Amino acid sequence: MAGDGSGGTGRDGTGRDPAAALWRGTGRRAGAGPPAAPSVPGSPAAAATAPGKKITARLKRTLPVRGPQAPTLSELMRWYCLNTNTHGCRRIVVSRGRLRRLLWIVLTLTAVGLILWQCAELLMNYYSASVSVTVQFQKLPFPAVTICNINPYKYSAMKEYLSELDKETKKALETFYGFSEGKSKVRRSVDDWNSTGSDFFEQIPLLKVEDFSRTATDLHSGQKRKIEGSVFHKDSSIVNSGDSNDIIGFQLCDANNSSECALYTFSSGVNAIQEWYKLHYMNIMAQIPLETKEKLSYSAEDLILTCFFDGLSCDKRHFTRFHHPLHGNCYTFNSGESGTVLSTSTGGSEYGLQVVLYIDEADYNPFLVTSTGAKIMIHDQNEYPFIEDIGTEIETAAATSIGMHFTQSRKLSKPYSDCTETGADIPVENLYNKSYSLQICLHSCFQKAMVDSCGCAQYAQPLPAGAEYCNYKKNPNWMYCYYRLHEKFVKEQLGCQQICKDACSFKEWALTTSIAQWPSVVSEDWMLRVLSWDKGQKLNKKLNKTDLANLMVFYKDLNERFISENPANTLVILLSNFGGQLGLWMSCSVVCVIEIVEVFFIDSLSIVMRRQWQRAKKWWNGRQRGSAPPASDPERQGHDNPACVDEDLPTFTTALRLPLPQDSPLPRTPPPNYSTLRLETAFTEQLPDTLELGQH
């Protein structure tokens, strides 16, 4: 047994077996014959084995405890390194020489760092998505097409409501630019909302900034006034010519604090007059009932002259009216409100929507709009048409062809992207009663902030429950409040951009627009005559081609493109990649990972808690005795004992070299049974095996 050269854990660092040493200490030679027969309790042989049991018990008390029950963290780590399957950790302990040991420490730590880095990359890639595109050829549902006249209301019907505002605007044009139409023949309104209009125009007049010394000329009174407060230049993208006479604007002040003012200036006089006109225009329109405004706008018979869809004739019954605050009466084809959504099975301009619109340019408001034509928007039936934001303008005396490509997109929600499925998780009330979209959320958020800050709602957006539109009679401070709030909204200081999220799924129609002159010179005469005859009883005048617009909306092809996001990695792939990294860098498996968790977390925590409990218990016992616990050197156990060196594992030999407690007899090995030696101080009886040796 002693000659066995194996280096198992049952041997010391020199290859010696502790059991063999124990045999030699008792006088038993290796190969000296079979061991003694089992002793019977109470017999002399049993009494002879008592010293051996004492030695074994003392060895158990003295030799270090290895494994998960080690008393210190260093012992636990050493045991782990010697028994783990991760080869780098074992080489740190068994390598001889500081340089080699340092090299293995560096290599092992490098491998651990690479594993952590690669696993972090795998985790981040796990939450990534790949995009797939699917193209299908099938019958497609036709989208909703919303059509609005650029001019929201007939100017002939609105003149009585806008007489005071038009008069102030014409006066500004004459004062600033010398423009004059002669004596105005506009009839003054007798309604009460205009009775105080002049007073309000005096409060917010147009100003002409004469120099950069913060002095301006009041349009209404012709007097000069000192500019107080901040100056905001609304045309920052337009280069100022340097002539201060070109700067026109208006000043808004806080009604509760007259010293809190803001001057809004414009390099272009056209922009300044239009912005000022729209400001007062919304004041007036907010006071007119909805039923009255619907009558002042265009009816379906007024706007739509002819209609064809998929080669068949259509009429106003296929259009649904809704009132837009800024565009008046708008009409949506194929809105789906009746429960039926039209579809098309053939692509091309002949199988789409074809309408001829009557624009009536002569009845346009000259100060509110400066372009002629119609505005359209192609959208889903459940989507609100934001005409003012993303509408497409079509011009008069032209045929506008709009070809479409249909695409459905769907993104993965959390944790792959920050989108919302239905908007239910967004803390903003949907004011539009349509499916969620980012624009609906932003507009609703701003309207809610407007009601909370200014006490009234902005005219261009739907009303929240219990609120009313702002007007200068009930809310004289709303203009200043609105501009200040809008400035914060643009600078993303209201928090709306942070709260609102993109929708995870949406439909999109990619548009291709082409324009041709319409009607042609050779067909103009007869076409206008026929259209005038068809609508003659209502129009009572001959049509002009600048009053007409031809619109065609169709699918260019029936290829439906579906763009979706799919997880780039699954859980199986993630675990496989983890296993590959652990095996590549540390020769480690799942069982090894469980072992690491057990040793470095469970066992280490157990050791720490046990040490803390022993200290607390010692402190409590000392307190119970009325004195502090005696100070002693740190407990030296196991490999912290100087009798054990790093290169020599604990064996029977090293155990005998451990220091003994004071006042304890020295345990000695039973000597051989020589007739000249009679030592009975440690053993009172002769051992049976020594008797046999003595006889030989």
XYZ file of C-alpha atoms in Angstrom:
696
model
C 0.000 0.000 0.000
C 2.782 2.400 0.754
C 4.394 1.627 -2.537
C 1.316 2.749 -4.461
C 2.172 5.935 -6.343
C -1.350 7.191 -6.888
C -2.106 10.708 -5.743
C -5.682 10.412 -4.531
C -7.246 12.583 -1.867
C -6.619 9.847 0.746
C -2.870 10.404 0.556
C -0.693 13.266 1.702
C 1.417 15.443 -0.514
C 4.369 12.941 -0.449
C 2.269 9.991 -1.554
C 2.112 8.425 1.892
C -1.058 6.766 3.048
C -2.216 7.772 6.569
C -3.697 4.308 7.107
C -0.349 2.710 6.320
C 1.376 5.040 8.743
C -1.123 4.035 11.401
C -0.304 0.393 10.783
C 3.413 1.069 11.062
C 2.888 3.060 14.294
C 1.289 0.080 15.948
C 4.069 -2.241 14.869
C 2.126 -3.800 11.996
C 4.190 -4.122 8.842
C 2.702 -4.067 5.432
C 2.307 -7.630 4.274
C 2.914 -9.090 7.760
C -0.165 -11.198 7.610
C -3.893 -10.817 7.924
C -5.323 -8.526 10.550
C -6.532 -9.783 13.882
C -9.973 -11.310 14.116
C -12.767 -9.025 15.204
C -12.764 -8.567 18.937
C -15.718 -9.276 21.150
C -16.843 -6.411 23.396
C -15.456 -6.808 26.847
C -12.625 -9.057 25.721
C -8.921 -8.166 26.072
C -8.759 -7.578 22.323
C -11.505 -4.957 22.543
C -9.697 -3.222 25.355
C -6.572 -3.248 23.297
C -8.257 -1.339 20.484
C -9.388 1.485 22.786
C -6.210 3.552 22.314
C -6.703 3.284 18.525
C -10.198 4.740 18.833
C -8.852 7.560 20.940
C -6.244 8.346 18.330
C -8.907 8.278 15.596
C -11.161 10.606 17.577
C -8.274 12.972 18.200
C -7.404 12.978 14.499
C -10.987 13.823 13.631
C -10.911 16.711 16.058
C -7.497 17.954 14.954
C -7.358 17.366 11.188
C -9.032 20.072 9.068
C -12.634 19.576 7.962
C -12.811 19.624 4.187
C -15.764 19.884 1.800
C -18.982 21.894 2.131
C -18.704 21.744 5.932
C -15.359 23.563 6.005
C -15.187 26.114 8.823
C -13.660 28.933 6.729
C -14.151 30.349 3.266
C -10.520 29.720 2.349
C -10.895 26.003 3.209
C -14.116 25.851 1.174
C -12.492 27.501 -1.849
C -9.473 25.212 -1.646
C -11.673 22.140 -1.466
C -13.709 23.388 -4.426
C -10.630 24.017 -6.560
C -9.299 20.519 -5.858
C -12.580 18.748 -6.642
C -14.213 20.811 -9.397
C -14.266 19.862 -13.076
C -13.179 23.352 -14.159
C -9.521 22.644 -14.774
C -8.283 26.180 -14.366
C -9.355 26.388 -10.736
C -7.610 23.097 -9.894
C -4.360 24.191 -11.548
C -4.298 27.305 -9.348
C -4.060 25.116 -6.244
C -1.839 22.229 -7.382
C 0.653 24.264 -9.449
C 4.105 24.669 -7.867
C 5.851 27.975 -8.097
C 4.457 31.469 -7.853
C 4.917 32.305 -11.532
C 2.992 29.274 -12.742
C 0.269 29.822 -10.171
C -0.003 33.513 -11.140
C -0.238 32.508 -14.795
C -3.132 30.161 -14.100
C -4.905 32.809 -12.043
C -4.663 35.286 -14.936
C -5.854 32.695 -17.471
C -8.782 31.614 -15.306
C -9.914 35.178 -14.595
C -9.595 36.018 -18.297
C -11.781 33.039 -19.190
C -14.379 34.092 -16.613
C -14.382 37.630 -18.020
C -14.844 36.338 -21.567
C -17.722 34.140 -20.441
C -19.465 37.065 -18.741
C -18.963 39.267 -21.791
C -20.224 36.681 -24.259
C -23.200 35.777 -22.065
C -24.126 39.457 -21.758
C -24.025 39.740 -25.548
C -26.245 36.681 -25.818
C -28.759 38.166 -23.379
C -28.901 41.453 -25.287
C -29.300 39.629 -28.583
C -32.040 37.514 -27.034
C -34.295 40.589 -26.900
C -33.592 41.575 -30.487
C -36.008 40.928 -33.322
C -35.615 39.982 -36.927
C -37.839 41.476 -39.626
C -39.642 39.277 -42.094
C -41.515 40.468 -45.194
C -44.376 38.435 -46.645
C -46.012 39.316 -49.957
C -49.446 37.936 -50.792
C -51.542 38.404 -53.907
C -55.207 38.563 -52.969
C -58.357 40.647 -53.005
C -57.685 43.748 -50.922
C -60.047 45.897 -48.841
C -60.257 49.428 -50.188
C -59.152 52.085 -47.683
C -61.232 54.989 -46.438
C -60.699 58.168 -48.478
C -61.485 61.453 -46.719
C -61.978 64.565 -48.883
C -62.135 68.154 -47.625
C -62.279 71.496 -49.375
C -59.259 73.597 -48.444
C -61.686 76.446 -47.737
C -63.694 75.242 -44.712
C -66.733 77.517 -45.031
C -68.403 79.446 -47.790
C -67.147 82.991 -47.479
C -70.474 84.425 -48.644
C -72.191 82.749 -45.682
C -69.463 83.661 -43.178
C -69.114 87.350 -43.950
C -71.556 88.488 -41.311
C -69.606 86.628 -38.624
C -66.225 87.878 -39.824
C -67.087 91.481 -40.741
C -65.159 93.108 -37.858
C -62.157 90.825 -38.318
C -62.074 91.428 -42.083
C -62.274 95.168 -41.519
C -59.286 95.113 -39.137
C -57.316 92.932 -41.567
C -57.945 95.248 -44.521
C -56.968 98.215 -42.362
C -53.677 96.484 -41.531
C -52.978 95.868 -45.222
C -53.699 99.480 -46.063
C -51.602 100.830 -43.180
C -48.576 98.578 -43.651
C -48.561 98.026 -47.409
C -50.842 100.687 -48.924
C -53.301 98.029 -50.145
C -56.882 99.292 -50.592
C -60.045 97.789 -52.107
C -62.023 100.980 -51.873
C -64.911 101.415 -49.511
C -65.952 98.136 -47.984
C -69.479 96.953 -48.654
C -69.405 94.255 -46.015
C -72.546 94.207 -43.900
C -71.852 94.545 -40.176
C -73.037 91.651 -38.068
C -75.694 92.218 -35.434
C -74.745 89.133 -33.413
C -73.481 89.623 -29.914
C -70.081 87.941 -30.460
C -68.982 90.826 -32.664
C -70.305 93.584 -30.461
C -67.153 93.475 -28.358
C -64.849 92.512 -31.217
C -63.354 95.980 -31.568
C -62.418 96.038 -27.903
C -60.612 92.770 -28.264
C -58.798 93.904 -31.426
C -57.560 96.860 -29.398
C -56.123 94.481 -26.819
C -54.296 92.280 -29.381
C -53.580 94.476 -32.424
C -51.045 93.942 -35.170
C -47.752 95.696 -34.434
C -45.078 97.043 -36.715
C -41.642 96.943 -35.121
C -39.855 100.120 -36.254
C -36.444 99.533 -34.727
C -34.573 97.234 -32.402
C -35.098 99.461 -29.366
C -38.206 97.420 -28.462
C -40.609 100.049 -29.840
C -43.589 99.198 -32.092
C -46.482 101.011 -33.793
C -49.982 99.943 -32.836
C -52.097 99.262 -35.956
C -55.419 100.012 -34.307
C -54.549 103.321 -32.662
C -51.491 104.333 -34.659
C -49.613 105.033 -31.417
C -46.193 103.791 -30.466
C -45.793 101.444 -27.533
C -42.888 99.994 -25.589
C -42.394 96.275 -26.052
C -42.309 94.382 -22.774
C -41.417 90.754 -22.148
C -39.831 88.168 -24.405
C -39.616 88.284 -28.198
C -40.309 85.120 -30.223
C -39.503 85.125 -33.910
C -41.902 82.651 -35.549
C -40.113 82.579 -38.938
C -36.716 81.422 -37.751
C -36.151 79.575 -41.030
C -36.579 82.792 -43.056
C -33.562 85.072 -43.307
C -34.323 88.606 -42.217
C -33.416 91.213 -44.797
C -32.073 93.521 -42.108
C -34.754 96.153 -42.667
C -36.602 96.532 -39.380
C -39.640 97.851 -41.226
C -40.323 94.292 -42.469
C -40.901 92.951 -38.949
C -44.587 92.565 -38.108
C -46.172 90.715 -35.224
C -48.500 90.893 -32.254
C -48.110 90.959 -28.503
C -49.835 88.673 -26.027
C -49.958 89.470 -22.333
C -51.123 87.626 -19.271
C -54.530 89.012 -18.296
C -53.697 88.479 -14.634
C -50.262 90.087 -14.882
C -49.891 92.834 -17.474
C -46.100 92.860 -17.112
C -45.925 89.236 -18.307
C -45.962 89.633 -22.110
C -44.541 87.982 -25.197
C -44.043 89.525 -28.662
C -44.403 87.198 -31.653
C -42.761 88.604 -34.765
C -42.630 87.445 -38.392
C -40.230 88.339 -41.152
C -42.989 87.754 -43.714
C -45.983 90.058 -43.554
C -48.146 87.347 -45.154
C -47.382 84.916 -42.333
C -47.910 87.577 -39.673
C -51.334 88.607 -40.991
C -52.473 85.001 -41.493
C -51.396 83.936 -37.996
C -53.086 86.943 -36.431
C -56.221 86.343 -38.527
C -56.440 82.651 -37.531
C -56.065 83.597 -33.879
C -59.168 85.797 -33.955
C -60.923 83.454 -36.396
C -60.810 80.590 -33.844
C -62.216 82.981 -31.228
C -65.232 83.654 -33.404
C -65.790 80.071 -34.574
C -65.666 78.752 -30.999
C -68.831 80.745 -30.260
C -70.863 79.452 -33.212
C -72.976 76.304 -32.589
C -71.967 73.127 -34.433
C -75.279 72.867 -36.288
C -74.806 76.354 -37.685
C -71.248 75.636 -38.794
C -72.353 72.501 -40.644
C -74.846 74.607 -42.614
C -72.186 77.221 -43.398
C -69.860 74.595 -44.891
C -70.155 72.538 -48.092
C -72.723 69.783 -48.503
C -72.005 66.519 -50.335
C -74.005 67.765 -53.333
C -71.918 70.953 -53.427
C -68.534 69.211 -53.233
C -68.959 65.985 -55.251
C -70.072 66.271 -58.881
C -69.427 62.717 -60.159
C -68.332 59.451 -58.557
C -67.254 56.005 -59.829
C -65.837 53.029 -57.937
C -64.641 49.758 -59.434
C -66.280 50.736 -62.715
C -69.694 51.377 -61.118
C -71.415 54.654 -60.372
C -71.605 55.893 -56.784
C -73.191 58.877 -55.069
C -73.395 60.723 -51.762
C -74.801 57.644 -50.012
C -71.322 56.116 -50.159
C -69.855 59.111 -48.300
C -70.012 59.821 -44.576
C -69.861 63.380 -43.327
C -67.895 64.513 -40.301
C -67.133 68.059 -39.212
C -63.507 69.074 -38.879
C -62.861 72.263 -36.843
C -60.310 73.620 -39.336
C -61.668 72.199 -42.610
C -65.416 72.309 -42.138
C -67.526 69.492 -43.593
C -65.381 66.587 -44.818
C -66.630 63.432 -46.509
C -65.217 59.936 -46.150
C -65.716 57.324 -48.853
C -65.939 53.714 -47.610
C -65.903 54.725 -43.931
C -67.270 51.342 -42.845
C -69.864 52.867 -40.508
C -72.612 50.878 -42.239
C -70.775 47.671 -41.367
C -69.609 47.019 -44.941
C -66.104 47.696 -46.232
C -65.708 47.756 -50.005
C -62.891 45.811 -51.620
C -61.340 45.540 -55.050
C -60.145 42.484 -56.928
C -58.326 44.244 -59.761
C -55.572 46.840 -59.785
C -55.392 49.888 -62.036
C -57.008 53.309 -62.325
C -60.171 51.936 -63.934
C -61.035 49.928 -60.817
C -60.427 52.480 -58.107
C -62.267 55.595 -56.936
C -62.836 58.412 -59.438
C -64.483 61.666 -58.348
C -64.836 65.143 -59.793
C -64.901 67.836 -57.109
C -66.427 71.287 -57.273
C -64.069 73.687 -55.483
C -65.868 77.032 -56.070
C -62.781 79.211 -55.836
C -64.790 82.429 -56.010
C -66.299 81.764 -52.569
C -62.955 81.332 -50.774
C -61.998 83.339 -47.699
C -59.131 85.546 -48.986
C -57.451 85.915 -45.580
C -57.840 82.385 -44.196
C -56.510 80.283 -47.094
C -54.110 81.238 -49.856
C -54.225 78.063 -51.984
C -57.030 76.501 -54.014
C -58.016 72.873 -54.228
C -58.974 69.989 -51.983
C -57.237 67.994 -49.304
C -57.522 64.226 -49.105
C -56.255 61.523 -46.796
C -56.148 57.751 -47.304
C -56.458 55.826 -44.060
C -57.894 52.782 -42.337
C -61.564 52.742 -41.366
C -60.650 52.748 -37.646
C -58.091 55.540 -37.989
C -58.851 59.222 -37.438
C -57.945 61.376 -40.485
C -55.548 64.101 -39.411
C -56.112 66.177 -42.539
C -54.278 69.204 -41.168
C -51.125 67.180 -40.444
C -50.651 64.583 -43.181
C -53.319 65.340 -45.781
C -52.434 65.441 -49.496
C -53.460 68.506 -51.495
C -54.842 68.186 -55.003
C -55.018 71.150 -57.336
C -57.753 72.436 -59.589
C -57.830 72.216 -63.402
C -55.832 68.987 -63.122
C -56.345 65.252 -62.918
C -54.543 63.810 -59.900
C -53.843 60.060 -59.952
C -52.806 58.407 -56.687
C -51.523 54.824 -56.916
C -51.351 52.809 -53.699
C -49.290 49.955 -52.262
C -50.785 48.343 -49.157
C -48.520 47.344 -46.258
C -49.356 45.934 -42.834
C -46.713 46.229 -40.145
C -46.503 44.653 -36.746
C -43.810 45.140 -34.119
C -43.104 43.091 -31.035
C -44.052 44.743 -27.777
C -42.004 44.705 -24.577
C -39.282 43.672 -23.993
C -38.359 43.886 -27.685
C -39.641 47.434 -28.320
C -41.413 50.229 -26.510
C -44.737 50.102 -28.329
C -48.317 49.617 -27.172
C -50.909 47.178 -28.453
C -54.148 49.085 -27.815
C -53.057 52.199 -25.909
C -54.736 50.949 -22.729
C -51.420 51.226 -20.869
C -51.014 54.913 -21.836
C -52.287 57.323 -19.131
C -53.913 59.643 -21.693
C -57.614 59.692 -22.515
C -58.401 59.069 -26.181
C -60.575 62.019 -27.290
C -61.105 60.847 -30.884
C -63.065 57.582 -30.371
C -60.831 55.829 -32.909
C -58.140 53.178 -32.611
C -54.965 54.276 -30.849
C -52.191 56.034 -32.740
C -49.248 58.199 -31.743
C -50.891 61.336 -33.160
C -54.117 60.720 -31.247
C -52.126 60.376 -28.037
C -50.117 63.578 -28.636
C -53.161 65.683 -29.536
C -55.186 64.307 -26.622
C -52.317 64.932 -24.223
C -51.942 68.536 -25.355
C -55.692 69.160 -25.130
C -55.749 67.777 -21.588
C -52.838 70.041 -20.628
C -54.666 72.966 -22.258
C -57.775 72.377 -20.160
C -55.758 71.970 -16.966
C -53.546 75.038 -17.523
C -55.844 77.471 -19.359
C -59.284 76.408 -18.171
C -60.640 75.785 -21.687
C -60.039 73.605 -24.748
C -58.246 74.502 -27.965
C -60.636 74.860 -30.888
C -58.819 72.602 -33.391
C -59.145 69.441 -31.255
C -62.056 67.472 -29.741
C -63.588 68.565 -26.475
C -62.813 66.637 -23.284
C -65.761 65.798 -21.053
C -67.015 68.844 -19.142
C -64.829 71.355 -21.014
C -65.684 74.093 -23.510
C -63.784 75.781 -26.308
C -61.741 78.863 -25.533
C -63.045 82.287 -26.553
C -62.025 85.785 -25.563
C -65.314 86.485 -23.786
C -65.110 83.773 -21.169
C -61.353 83.204 -21.259
C -59.574 86.493 -22.033
C -56.207 84.935 -21.085
C -56.383 81.844 -23.280
C -54.270 83.149 -26.182
C -51.255 83.915 -24.022
C -51.705 80.605 -22.197
C -52.034 78.663 -25.469
C -48.872 80.082 -27.021
C -46.871 79.463 -23.863
C -48.178 75.912 -23.631
C -47.548 75.202 -27.304
C -43.972 76.431 -26.911
C -43.441 73.898 -24.102
C -45.051 71.178 -26.215
C -42.695 71.798 -29.137
C -39.705 71.763 -26.773
C -40.979 68.451 -25.286
C -41.366 69.981 -21.848
C -44.982 68.884 -21.286
C -44.036 65.213 -21.118
C -46.417 64.152 -23.906
C -43.613 62.833 -26.117
C -42.323 60.783 -23.198
C -45.736 59.314 -22.327
C -47.042 58.531 -25.812
C -45.747 55.476 -27.659
C -45.966 54.092 -31.159
C -48.641 51.544 -31.947
C -47.376 47.975 -32.358
C -49.550 47.288 -35.399
C -50.637 49.675 -38.119
C -51.661 49.807 -41.764
C -49.986 52.013 -44.310
C -50.662 52.944 -47.897
C -47.622 54.100 -49.843
C -48.783 56.686 -52.378
C -47.475 57.557 -55.815
C -48.951 60.773 -57.192
C -49.047 61.971 -60.782
C -50.745 65.084 -62.211
C -52.021 65.867 -65.686
C -53.811 68.881 -67.141
C -57.552 68.404 -67.030
C -59.715 68.955 -68.935
C -57.767 69.148 -72.143
C -58.140 72.119 -74.461
C -60.156 70.194 -77.062
C -62.529 68.655 -74.492
C -62.839 71.601 -72.140
C -65.826 73.223 -73.805
C -68.163 70.260 -74.026
C -67.154 68.787 -70.665
C -67.825 72.024 -68.828
C -71.164 72.370 -70.584
C -72.252 68.852 -69.591
C -71.169 69.297 -65.983
C -72.930 72.657 -65.850
C -76.081 71.040 -67.215
C -75.938 68.229 -64.635
C -75.573 70.698 -61.765
C -77.192 73.679 -63.401
C -80.190 73.862 -61.136
C -78.001 74.210 -58.059
C -75.066 76.191 -59.405
C -77.003 78.729 -61.486
C -73.828 79.608 -63.350
C -71.416 78.231 -65.917
C -68.565 76.181 -64.504
C -64.944 77.207 -64.853
C -62.165 74.630 -65.023
C -60.374 76.334 -62.085
C -63.396 75.365 -59.992
C -62.976 71.661 -60.739
C -60.553 68.944 -59.620
C -60.386 65.367 -60.880
C -59.203 62.704 -58.406
C -58.392 59.023 -58.990
C -57.362 56.676 -56.156
C -56.505 53.055 -57.004
C -54.275 50.088 -56.190
C -51.286 49.808 -58.477
C -51.225 46.086 -57.738
C -52.884 43.691 -55.320
C -49.695 42.648 -53.564
C -50.219 42.874 -49.827
C -46.945 43.325 -47.978
C -46.884 42.122 -44.401
C -43.878 43.246 -42.341
C -43.534 41.557 -38.973
C -40.953 41.257 -36.250
C -40.032 37.862 -34.849
C -37.728 37.016 -31.942
C -34.215 36.502 -33.260
C -33.479 33.921 -30.533
C -35.515 31.356 -28.646
C -34.901 30.015 -25.165
C -33.437 26.790 -26.572
C -30.950 28.712 -28.715
C -30.022 30.940 -25.758
C -29.298 27.967 -23.490
C -27.317 26.259 -26.257
C -25.186 29.362 -26.722
C -24.608 29.585 -22.981
C -23.476 25.964 -22.920
C -21.110 26.555 -25.829
C -19.472 29.526 -24.129
C -19.082 27.691 -20.806
C -17.591 24.633 -22.491
C -15.271 26.693 -24.694
C -13.722 28.867 -22.010
C -14.046 26.870 -18.759
C -14.769 23.238 -19.767
C -17.919 23.586 -17.720
C -21.392 22.033 -17.937
C -24.773 22.663 -16.351
C -23.849 20.444 -13.400
C -20.720 22.537 -12.941
C -22.831 25.680 -12.902
C -25.056 24.162 -10.227
C -21.930 23.268 -8.260
C -20.680 26.849 -8.505
C -24.027 28.160 -7.259
C -23.975 25.690 -4.362
C -20.394 26.422 -3.276
C -20.140 30.151 -3.896
C -23.589 31.080 -2.687
C -25.188 28.444 -0.470
C -22.110 27.032 1.279
C -20.324 30.384 1.499
C -23.404 31.999 2.996
C -23.719 29.109 5.439
C -20.127 29.590 6.607
C -20.564 33.317 7.069
C -23.813 32.876 8.963
C -22.292 30.149 11.136
C -19.333 32.348 12.057
C -21.626 35.224 12.869
C -23.788 32.963 15.009
C -20.754 31.694 16.923
C -19.576 35.230 17.594
C -23.039 36.290 18.733
C -23.326 33.247 20.934
C -19.912 33.878 22.512
C -20.816 37.501 23.097
C -24.105 36.533 24.709
C -22.459 33.948 26.973
C -19.886 36.511 28.051
C -22.615 39.001 28.785
C -24.492 36.400 30.836
C -21.344 35.828 32.905
C -21.070 39.572 33.486
C -17.775 40.000 31.648
C -16.686 40.513 28.108
C -15.439 37.470 26.196
C -11.683 37.005 26.597
C -9.591 38.202 23.741
C -7.837 35.409 21.913
C -5.880 34.934 18.786
C -7.849 34.206 15.641
C -8.795 30.584 15.535
C -6.328 28.642 13.485
C -7.835 25.601 11.911
C -7.123 23.456 8.967
C -4.654 24.840 6.482
C -4.267 28.055 8.467
C -2.287 25.973 10.989
C 1.499 26.467 10.537
C 2.020 22.732 10.797
C 0.490 22.336 7.338
C 2.249 23.744 4.281
C 0.682 24.483 0.897
C 2.409 21.620 -0.872
C 1.564 18.961 1.770
C -2.070 17.960 2.212
C -3.234 16.993 5.739
C -2.100 13.489 6.662
C -1.520 11.450 9.781
C 2.116 12.631 9.882
C 1.196 16.305 9.754
C -1.502 15.696 12.360
C 1.129 14.482 14.799
C 3.071 17.714 14.273
C 0.111 19.879 15.301
C 0.606 21.738 18.626
C -1.070 20.051 21.558
C -3.237 21.705 24.166
C -1.620 22.487 27.464
C -1.746 19.885 30.265
C -2.431 17.077 27.822
C -0.323 13.861 27.762
C 1.573 13.151 24.592
C -0.082 10.322 22.639
C 2.463 7.732 21.725
C 2.489 4.822 19.325
C 2.524 1.369 20.979
C 6.092 -0.027 20.789
C 6.950 -3.535 19.603
C 6.931 -6.342 22.180
C 10.605 -6.635 23.008
C 11.452 -8.498 26.197
C 13.901 -5.781 27.234
C 11.339 -3.022 26.966
C 8.321 -2.812 29.224
C 6.446 0.451 28.575
C 3.009 0.372 30.073
C 2.428 4.031 30.753
C 0.127 4.436 27.726
C -0.976 0.804 27.224
C -1.842 -1.339 30.226
C -2.284 -4.535 28.241
C -0.271 -6.192 25.542
C -1.820 -5.986 22.136
C -2.566 -9.362 20.556
C -0.589 -8.689 17.408
C 2.501 -7.680 19.372
C 2.319 -10.910 21.351
C 2.545 -12.849 18.146
C 5.496 -10.784 16.975
C 7.275 -11.305 20.301
C 6.932 -15.056 20.073
C 8.534 -15.052 16.659
